[in-house]
Amino acid sequence: TDDVFSNSPLWYDLSSHLSGSGTITDIEASPVDENVVYLTRGTKVFKSSDKGITWVDITDNLPSLDVNTITFYRNAPEGLYIGTDAGVYYRDQTTTGWIPFSLGLPANARITELEIYYDNDSVSRDAIRASTYGRGLWGSDLYHAAPHADFTTAQTTIPPGCPITFTDLSTGVPTFFKWTFEGAT
């Protein structure tokens, strides 16, 4: 539904749009794009870029493990964590696929739920929490790739005294930015 808060929301059945079978174990909407939604079912992870009309299998290199939960990390480029029957896996647009993530988390326990804590003062203090079946609640720092500074601009030749706008393309979690441009302010 696109109108869940109305007195009579209009619901659409999307169950026929996802191929295969099995119980859906979790659904996660992207907090940065209202059209994107992720879904876990059995040993698979799926992504829809059109609110569930079509789905793409993004399981890629995951081992054949039941996937129980998925969460989106908004401070990474499409950062996704999944909880499986044997630990946590992570991927984003900078990784080449899913990677095992067990920093401070159990590497061989059934992960039943994942939640992310966002620190209002520093992205570097964001954390992930994982609940397990029979082994308690765990917490960890998040996966952070090494920071890589990058930017772009539409202009390459700038007349003296004219303003220019830069777009930040940096990745990772830098603790500060400092740009220096020779001969300009």
JSON list of C-alpha atoms in Angstrom, two decimals:
[
{"chain": "A", "resi": 1, "resn": "THR", "atom": "CA", "xyz": [0.00, 0.00, 0.00]},
{"chain": "A", "resi": 2, "resn": "ASP", "atom": "CA", "xyz": [1.04, 3.58, -0.60]},
{"chain": "A", "resi": 3, "resn": "ASP", "atom": "CA", "xyz": [-1.61, 4.99, 1.74]},
{"chain": "A", "resi": 4, "resn": "VAL", "atom": "CA", "xyz": [-1.34, 2.92, 4.93]},
{"chain": "A", "resi": 5, "resn": "PHE", "atom": "CA", "xyz": [-2.45, 5.84, 7.11]},
{"chain": "A", "resi": 6, "resn": "SER", "atom": "CA", "xyz": [-5.71, 6.48, 5.27]},
{"chain": "A", "resi": 7, "resn": "ASN", "atom": "CA", "xyz": [-9.02, 5.29, 6.72]},
{"chain": "A", "resi": 8, "resn": "SER", "atom": "CA", "xyz": [-9.31, 2.67, 3.96]},
{"chain": "A", "resi": 9, "resn": "PRO", "atom": "CA", "xyz": [-5.85, 1.81, 2.60]},
{"chain": "A", "resi": 10, "resn": "LEU", "atom": "CA", "xyz": [-5.70, 0.18, -0.82]},
{"chain": "A", "resi": 11, "resn": "TRP", "atom": "CA", "xyz": [-3.64, -3.03, -0.62]},
{"chain": "A", "resi": 12, "resn": "TYR", "atom": "CA", "xyz": [-1.95, -4.74, -3.58]},
{"chain": "A", "resi": 13, "resn": "ASP", "atom": "CA", "xyz": [-1.20, -8.48, -3.56]},
{"chain": "A", "resi": 14, "resn": "LEU", "atom": "CA", "xyz": [2.40, -8.87, -4.73]},
{"chain": "A", "resi": 15, "resn": "SER", "atom": "CA", "xyz": [2.80, -12.57, -3.86]},
{"chain": "A", "resi": 16, "resn": "SER", "atom": "CA", "xyz": [2.56, -13.66, -7.50]},
{"chain": "A", "resi": 17, "resn": "HIS", "atom": "CA", "xyz": [5.42, -11.31, -8.50]},
{"chain": "A", "resi": 18, "resn": "LEU", "atom": "CA", "xyz": [8.10, -13.30, -6.64]},
{"chain": "A", "resi": 19, "resn": "SER", "atom": "CA", "xyz": [9.15, -16.58, -8.26]},
{"chain": "A", "resi": 20, "resn": "GLY", "atom": "CA", "xyz": [9.94, -19.73, -6.31]},
{"chain": "A", "resi": 21, "resn": "SER", "atom": "CA", "xyz": [8.53, -20.87, -3.02]},
{"chain": "A", "resi": 22, "resn": "GLY", "atom": "CA", "xyz": [9.23, -20.71, 0.68]},
{"chain": "A", "resi": 23, "resn": "THR", "atom": "CA", "xyz": [8.36, -18.62, 3.69]},
{"chain": "A", "resi": 24, "resn": "ILE", "atom": "CA", "xyz": [9.30, -14.96, 3.60]},
{"chain": "A", "resi": 25, "resn": "THR", "atom": "CA", "xyz": [11.40, -14.35, 6.71]},
{"chain": "A", "resi": 26, "resn": "ASP", "atom": "CA", "xyz": [11.91, -10.57, 6.55]},
{"chain": "A", "resi": 27, "resn": "ILE", "atom": "CA", "xyz": [11.15, -7.46, 4.50]},
{"chain": "A", "resi": 28, "resn": "GLU", "atom": "CA", "xyz": [13.17, -4.23, 4.66]},
{"chain": "A", "resi": 29, "resn": "ALA", "atom": "CA", "xyz": [12.28, -0.96, 2.92]},
{"chain": "A", "resi": 30, "resn": "SER", "atom": "CA", "xyz": [15.09, 1.33, 1.86]},
{"chain": "A", "resi": 31, "resn": "PRO", "atom": "CA", "xyz": [15.16, 4.49, 3.99]},
{"chain": "A", "resi": 32, "resn": "VAL", "atom": "CA", "xyz": [16.69, 6.43, 1.08]},
{"chain": "A", "resi": 33, "resn": "ASP", "atom": "CA", "xyz": [14.49, 5.35, -1.86]},
{"chain": "A", "resi": 34, "resn": "GLU", "atom": "CA", "xyz": [10.75, 4.70, -1.40]},
{"chain": "A", "resi": 35, "resn": "ASN", "atom": "CA", "xyz": [10.70, 2.40, -4.44]},
{"chain": "A", "resi": 36, "resn": "VAL", "atom": "CA", "xyz": [13.34, -0.05, -3.14]},
{"chain": "A", "resi": 37, "resn": "VAL", "atom": "CA", "xyz": [12.51, -2.99, -0.90]},
{"chain": "A", "resi": 38, "resn": "TYR", "atom": "CA", "xyz": [14.50, -6.07, 0.13]},
{"chain": "A", "resi": 39, "resn": "LEU", "atom": "CA", "xyz": [13.16, -9.49, 1.06]},
{"chain": "A", "resi": 40, "resn": "THR", "atom": "CA", "xyz": [14.61, -12.70, 2.49]},
{"chain": "A", "resi": 41, "resn": "ARG", "atom": "CA", "xyz": [13.14, -16.13, 1.84]},
{"chain": "A", "resi": 42, "resn": "GLY", "atom": "CA", "xyz": [14.77, -19.48, 2.51]},
{"chain": "A", "resi": 43, "resn": "THR", "atom": "CA", "xyz": [18.40, -19.23, 1.40]},
{"chain": "A", "resi": 44, "resn": "LYS", "atom": "CA", "xyz": [17.77, -16.25, -0.91]},
{"chain": "A", "resi": 45, "resn": "VAL", "atom": "CA", "xyz": [17.88, -12.44, -0.75]},
{"chain": "A", "resi": 46, "resn": "PHE", "atom": "CA", "xyz": [15.86, -10.38, -3.23]},
{"chain": "A", "resi": 47, "resn": "LYS", "atom": "CA", "xyz": [15.69, -6.70, -4.20]},
{"chain": "A", "resi": 48, "resn": "SER", "atom": "CA", "xyz": [12.88, -4.80, -5.88]},
{"chain": "A", "resi": 49, "resn": "SER", "atom": "CA", "xyz": [13.39, -1.32, -7.33]},
{"chain": "A", "resi": 50, "resn": "ASP", "atom": "CA", "xyz": [9.70, -0.83, -8.14]},
{"chain": "A", "resi": 51, "resn": "LYS", "atom": "CA", "xyz": [7.88, -1.45, -4.83]},
{"chain": "A", "resi": 52, "resn": "GLY", "atom": "CA", "xyz": [7.67, -5.22, -5.31]},
{"chain": "A", "resi": 53, "resn": "ILE", "atom": "CA", "xyz": [6.41, -5.48, -8.87]},
{"chain": "A", "resi": 54, "resn": "THR", "atom": "CA", "xyz": [9.65, -7.14, -10.07]},
{"chain": "A", "resi": 55, "resn": "TRP", "atom": "CA", "xyz": [12.39, -8.81, -8.04]},
{"chain": "A", "resi": 56, "resn": "VAL", "atom": "CA", "xyz": [16.10, -9.49, -8.61]},
{"chain": "A", "resi": 57, "resn": "ASP", "atom": "CA", "xyz": [17.91, -12.28, -6.76]},
{"chain": "A", "resi": 58, "resn": "ILE", "atom": "CA", "xyz": [20.92, -10.68, -5.00]},
{"chain": "A", "resi": 59, "resn": "THR", "atom": "CA", "xyz": [21.98, -13.84, -3.16]},
{"chain": "A", "resi": 60, "resn": "ASP", "atom": "CA", "xyz": [25.16, -13.95, -5.27]},
{"chain": "A", "resi": 61, "resn": "ASN", "atom": "CA", "xyz": [28.02, -15.65, -3.37]},
{"chain": "A", "resi": 62, "resn": "LEU", "atom": "CA", "xyz": [26.16, -16.44, -0.11]},
{"chain": "A", "resi": 63, "resn": "PRO", "atom": "CA", "xyz": [26.60, -19.98, 1.17]},
{"chain": "A", "resi": 64, "resn": "SER", "atom": "CA", "xyz": [23.43, -22.07, 1.16]},
{"chain": "A", "resi": 65, "resn": "LEU", "atom": "CA", "xyz": [22.19, -20.98, 4.61]},
{"chain": "A", "resi": 66, "resn": "ASP", "atom": "CA", "xyz": [18.72, -19.99, 5.74]},
{"chain": "A", "resi": 67, "resn": "VAL", "atom": "CA", "xyz": [18.46, -16.19, 5.80]},
{"chain": "A", "resi": 68, "resn": "ASN", "atom": "CA", "xyz": [16.34, -14.99, 8.73]},
{"chain": "A", "resi": 69, "resn": "THR", "atom": "CA", "xyz": [16.59, -11.20, 8.77]},
{"chain": "A", "resi": 70, "resn": "ILE", "atom": "CA", "xyz": [17.83, -8.22, 6.78]},
{"chain": "A", "resi": 71, "resn": "THR", "atom": "CA", "xyz": [18.55, -4.61, 7.68]},
{"chain": "A", "resi": 72, "resn": "PHE", "atom": "CA", "xyz": [19.64, -1.59, 5.63]},
{"chain": "A", "resi": 73, "resn": "TYR", "atom": "CA", "xyz": [22.49, 0.65, 6.82]},
{"chain": "A", "resi": 74, "resn": "ARG", "atom": "CA", "xyz": [21.78, 4.15, 5.51]},
{"chain": "A", "resi": 75, "resn": "ASN", "atom": "CA", "xyz": [25.33, 5.49, 6.10]},
{"chain": "A", "resi": 76, "resn": "ALA", "atom": "CA", "xyz": [26.89, 3.19, 3.50]},
{"chain": "A", "resi": 77, "resn": "PRO", "atom": "CA", "xyz": [26.12, 2.99, -0.22]},
{"chain": "A", "resi": 78, "resn": "GLU", "atom": "CA", "xyz": [23.29, 0.40, -0.17]},
{"chain": "A", "resi": 79, "resn": "GLY", "atom": "CA", "xyz": [24.70, -1.22, 2.98]},
{"chain": "A", "resi": 80, "resn": "LEU", "atom": "CA", "xyz": [22.89, -4.48, 3.79]},
{"chain": "A", "resi": 81, "resn": "TYR", "atom": "CA", "xyz": [23.33, -6.85, 6.71]},
{"chain": "A", "resi": 82, "resn": "ILE", "atom": "CA", "xyz": [21.67, -10.25, 6.82]},
{"chain": "A", "resi": 83, "resn": "GLY", "atom": "CA", "xyz": [21.34, -12.68, 9.71]},
{"chain": "A", "resi": 84, "resn": "THR", "atom": "CA", "xyz": [21.61, -16.35, 8.75]},
{"chain": "A", "resi": 85, "resn": "ASP", "atom": "CA", "xyz": [21.61, -19.69, 10.53]},
{"chain": "A", "resi": 86, "resn": "ALA", "atom": "CA", "xyz": [25.40, -19.32, 10.78]},
{"chain": "A", "resi": 87, "resn": "GLY", "atom": "CA", "xyz": [26.11, -15.67, 11.54]},
{"chain": "A", "resi": 88, "resn": "VAL", "atom": "CA", "xyz": [25.95, -12.26, 9.86]},
{"chain": "A", "resi": 89, "resn": "TYR", "atom": "CA", "xyz": [26.90, -11.27, 6.31]},
{"chain": "A", "resi": 90, "resn": "TYR", "atom": "CA", "xyz": [27.37, -7.79, 4.82]},
{"chain": "A", "resi": 91, "resn": "ARG", "atom": "CA", "xyz": [27.46, -6.18, 1.39]},
{"chain": "A", "resi": 92, "resn": "ASP", "atom": "CA", "xyz": [27.34, -2.71, -0.12]},
{"chain": "A", "resi": 93, "resn": "GLN", "atom": "CA", "xyz": [28.15, -1.12, -3.46]},
{"chain": "A", "resi": 94, "resn": "THR", "atom": "CA", "xyz": [31.89, -1.13, -2.68]},
{"chain": "A", "resi": 95, "resn": "THR", "atom": "CA", "xyz": [32.17, -4.85, -1.91]},
{"chain": "A", "resi": 96, "resn": "THR", "atom": "CA", "xyz": [32.34, -7.56, -4.57]},
{"chain": "A", "resi": 97, "resn": "GLY", "atom": "CA", "xyz": [29.63, -9.62, -2.88]},
{"chain": "A", "resi": 98, "resn": "TRP", "atom": "CA", "xyz": [28.53, -10.78, 0.56]},
{"chain": "A", "resi": 99, "resn": "ILE", "atom": "CA", "xyz": [31.26, -11.00, 3.19]},
{"chain": "A", "resi": 100, "resn": "PRO", "atom": "CA", "xyz": [31.07, -12.77, 6.57]},
{"chain": "A", "resi": 101, "resn": "PHE", "atom": "CA", "xyz": [30.84, -10.21, 9.36]},
{"chain": "A", "resi": 102, "resn": "SER", "atom": "CA", "xyz": [31.59, -11.53, 12.84]},
{"chain": "A", "resi": 103, "resn": "LEU", "atom": "CA", "xyz": [33.39, -8.62, 14.51]},
{"chain": "A", "resi": 104, "resn": "GLY", "atom": "CA", "xyz": [31.96, -8.88, 18.03]},
{"chain": "A", "resi": 105, "resn": "LEU", "atom": "CA", "xyz": [29.18, -11.16, 16.78]},
{"chain": "A", "resi": 106, "resn": "PRO", "atom": "CA", "xyz": [28.85, -14.94, 16.90]},
{"chain": "A", "resi": 107, "resn": "ALA", "atom": "CA", "xyz": [30.17, -16.52, 13.71]},
{"chain": "A", "resi": 108, "resn": "ASN", "atom": "CA", "xyz": [28.17, -19.73, 13.96]},
{"chain": "A", "resi": 109, "resn": "ALA", "atom": "CA", "xyz": [24.89, -18.91, 15.72]},
{"chain": "A", "resi": 110, "resn": "ARG", "atom": "CA", "xyz": [21.40, -18.56, 14.28]},
{"chain": "A", "resi": 111, "resn": "ILE", "atom": "CA", "xyz": [20.81, -14.79, 13.98]},
{"chain": "A", "resi": 112, "resn": "THR", "atom": "CA", "xyz": [17.10, -14.06, 14.40]},
{"chain": "A", "resi": 113, "resn": "GLU", "atom": "CA", "xyz": [17.02, -10.24, 14.27]},
{"chain": "A", "resi": 114, "resn": "LEU", "atom": "CA", "xyz": [19.33, -7.34, 13.33]},
{"chain": "A", "resi": 115, "resn": "GLU", "atom": "CA", "xyz": [18.91, -3.69, 14.29]},
{"chain": "A", "resi": 116, "resn": "ILE", "atom": "CA", "xyz": [21.15, -0.68, 13.72]},
{"chain": "A", "resi": 117, "resn": "TYR", "atom": "CA", "xyz": [21.78, 2.06, 16.26]},
{"chain": "A", "resi": 118, "resn": "TYR", "atom": "CA", "xyz": [22.51, 5.44, 14.68]},
{"chain": "A", "resi": 119, "resn": "ASP", "atom": "CA", "xyz": [24.60, 7.85, 16.77]},
{"chain": "A", "resi": 120, "resn": "ASN", "atom": "CA", "xyz": [23.45, 11.45, 16.29]},
{"chain": "A", "resi": 121, "resn": "ASP", "atom": "CA", "xyz": [26.94, 12.87, 16.84]},
{"chain": "A", "resi": 122, "resn": "SER", "atom": "CA", "xyz": [29.21, 10.57, 14.82]},
{"chain": "A", "resi": 123, "resn": "VAL", "atom": "CA", "xyz": [28.68, 7.96, 12.11]},
{"chain": "A", "resi": 124, "resn": "SER", "atom": "CA", "xyz": [31.78, 6.21, 13.43]},
{"chain": "A", "resi": 125, "resn": "ARG", "atom": "CA", "xyz": [29.80, 5.31, 16.60]},
{"chain": "A", "resi": 126, "resn": "ASP", "atom": "CA", "xyz": [26.89, 3.67, 14.77]},
{"chain": "A", "resi": 127, "resn": "ALA", "atom": "CA", "xyz": [26.48, 0.05, 15.91]},
{"chain": "A", "resi": 128, "resn": "ILE", "atom": "CA", "xyz": [24.68, -3.15, 14.97]},
{"chain": "A", "resi": 129, "resn": "ARG", "atom": "CA", "xyz": [22.79, -5.39, 17.40]},
{"chain": "A", "resi": 130, "resn": "ALA", "atom": "CA", "xyz": [22.08, -9.05, 16.70]},
{"chain": "A", "resi": 131, "resn": "SER", "atom": "CA", "xyz": [19.76, -11.37, 18.57]},
{"chain": "A", "resi": 132, "resn": "THR", "atom": "CA", "xyz": [20.40, -15.08, 18.45]},
{"chain": "A", "resi": 133, "resn": "TYR", "atom": "CA", "xyz": [18.43, -18.18, 19.15]},
{"chain": "A", "resi": 134, "resn": "GLY", "atom": "CA", "xyz": [19.70, -19.40, 22.52]},
{"chain": "A", "resi": 135, "resn": "ARG", "atom": "CA", "xyz": [22.92, -17.36, 22.67]},
{"chain": "A", "resi": 136, "resn": "GLY", "atom": "CA", "xyz": [21.72, -13.91, 23.72]},
{"chain": "A", "resi": 137, "resn": "LEU", "atom": "CA", "xyz": [22.01, -10.42, 22.32]},
{"chain": "A", "resi": 138, "resn": "TRP", "atom": "CA", "xyz": [25.24, -9.22, 20.71]},
{"chain": "A", "resi": 139, "resn": "GLY", "atom": "CA", "xyz": [26.59, -5.86, 19.54]},
{"chain": "A", "resi": 140, "resn": "SER", "atom": "CA", "xyz": [29.35, -4.65, 17.26]},
{"chain": "A", "resi": 141, "resn": "ASP", "atom": "CA", "xyz": [30.75, -1.69, 15.40]},
{"chain": "A", "resi": 142, "resn": "LEU", "atom": "CA", "xyz": [29.61, -1.65, 11.79]},
{"chain": "A", "resi": 143, "resn": "TYR", "atom": "CA", "xyz": [31.61, -2.61, 8.73]},
{"chain": "A", "resi": 144, "resn": "HIS", "atom": "CA", "xyz": [33.50, 0.42, 7.50]},
{"chain": "A", "resi": 145, "resn": "ALA", "atom": "CA", "xyz": [35.60, 0.35, 4.37]},
{"chain": "A", "resi": 146, "resn": "ALA", "atom": "CA", "xyz": [38.66, 2.55, 4.44]},
{"chain": "A", "resi": 147, "resn": "PRO", "atom": "CA", "xyz": [37.63, 6.12, 3.58]},
{"chain": "A", "resi": 148, "resn": "HIS", "atom": "CA", "xyz": [38.19, 7.16, -0.01]},
{"chain": "A", "resi": 149, "resn": "ALA", "atom": "CA", "xyz": [37.96, 10.87, -0.82]},
{"chain": "A", "resi": 150, "resn": "ASP", "atom": "CA", "xyz": [36.44, 11.79, -4.16]},
{"chain": "A", "resi": 151, "resn": "PHE", "atom": "CA", "xyz": [34.32, 14.53, -5.69]},
{"chain": "A", "resi": 152, "resn": "THR", "atom": "CA", "xyz": [33.04, 15.70, -9.06]},
{"chain": "A", "resi": 153, "resn": "THR", "atom": "CA", "xyz": [31.92, 18.93, -10.67]},
{"chain": "A", "resi": 154, "resn": "ALA", "atom": "CA", "xyz": [30.14, 19.85, -13.87]},
{"chain": "A", "resi": 155, "resn": "GLN", "atom": "CA", "xyz": [32.71, 22.55, -14.67]},
{"chain": "A", "resi": 156, "resn": "THR", "atom": "CA", "xyz": [36.31, 21.91, -15.63]},
{"chain": "A", "resi": 157, "resn": "THR", "atom": "CA", "xyz": [37.27, 25.39, -16.82]},
{"chain": "A", "resi": 158, "resn": "ILE", "atom": "CA", "xyz": [36.30, 28.14, -14.41]},
{"chain": "A", "resi": 159, "resn": "PRO", "atom": "CA", "xyz": [36.69, 31.85, -15.19]},
{"chain": "A", "resi": 160, "resn": "PRO", "atom": "CA", "xyz": [38.28, 33.85, -12.35]},
{"chain": "A", "resi": 161, "resn": "GLY", "atom": "CA", "xyz": [35.83, 34.89, -9.64]},
{"chain": "A", "resi": 162, "resn": "CYS", "atom": "CA", "xyz": [33.07, 32.45, -10.69]},
{"chain": "A", "resi": 163, "resn": "PRO", "atom": "CA", "xyz": [31.62, 30.04, -8.12]},
{"chain": "A", "resi": 164, "resn": "ILE", "atom": "CA", "xyz": [31.75, 26.28, -8.64]},
{"chain": "A", "resi": 165, "resn": "THR", "atom": "CA", "xyz": [29.76, 23.51, -7.01]},
{"chain": "A", "resi": 166, "resn": "PHE", "atom": "CA", "xyz": [31.37, 20.20, -6.02]},
{"chain": "A", "resi": 167, "resn": "THR", "atom": "CA", "xyz": [29.49, 16.95, -5.38]},
{"chain": "A", "resi": 168, "resn": "ASP", "atom": "CA", "xyz": [30.94, 14.65, -2.71]},
{"chain": "A", "resi": 169, "resn": "LEU", "atom": "CA", "xyz": [31.50, 11.07, -3.93]},
{"chain": "A", "resi": 170, "resn": "SER", "atom": "CA", "xyz": [33.55, 9.95, -0.92]},
{"chain": "A", "resi": 171, "resn": "THR", "atom": "CA", "xyz": [33.00, 6.49, 0.53]},
{"chain": "A", "resi": 172, "resn": "GLY", "atom": "CA", "xyz": [33.76, 4.91, 3.87]},
{"chain": "A", "resi": 173, "resn": "VAL", "atom": "CA", "xyz": [33.35, 6.74, 7.15]},
{"chain": "A", "resi": 174, "resn": "PRO", "atom": "CA", "xyz": [35.73, 9.70, 7.27]},
{"chain": "A", "resi": 175, "resn": "THR", "atom": "CA", "xyz": [36.07, 11.55, 10.55]},
{"chain": "A", "resi": 176, "resn": "PHE", "atom": "CA", "xyz": [36.57, 14.92, 8.82]},
{"chain": "A", "resi": 177, "resn": "PHE", "atom": "CA", "xyz": [36.96, 16.51, 5.38]},
{"chain": "A", "resi": 178, "resn": "LYS", "atom": "CA", "xyz": [39.58, 18.97, 4.23]},
{"chain": "A", "resi": 179, "resn": "TRP", "atom": "CA", "xyz": [39.86, 20.07, 0.61]},
{"chain": "A", "resi": 180, "resn": "THR", "atom": "CA", "xyz": [42.64, 22.29, -0.73]},
{"chain": "A", "resi": 181, "resn": "PHE", "atom": "CA", "xyz": [42.56, 23.87, -4.17]},
{"chain": "A", "resi": 182, "resn": "GLU", "atom": "CA", "xyz": [45.78, 25.50, -5.33]},
{"chain": "A", "resi": 183, "resn": "GLY", "atom": "CA", "xyz": [45.28, 29.08, -6.48]},
{"chain": "A", "resi": 184, "resn": "ALA", "atom": "CA", "xyz": [41.67, 29.31, -5.29]},
{"chain": "A", "resi": 185, "resn": "THR", "atom": "CA", "xyz": [39.60, 29.72, -2.16]}
]
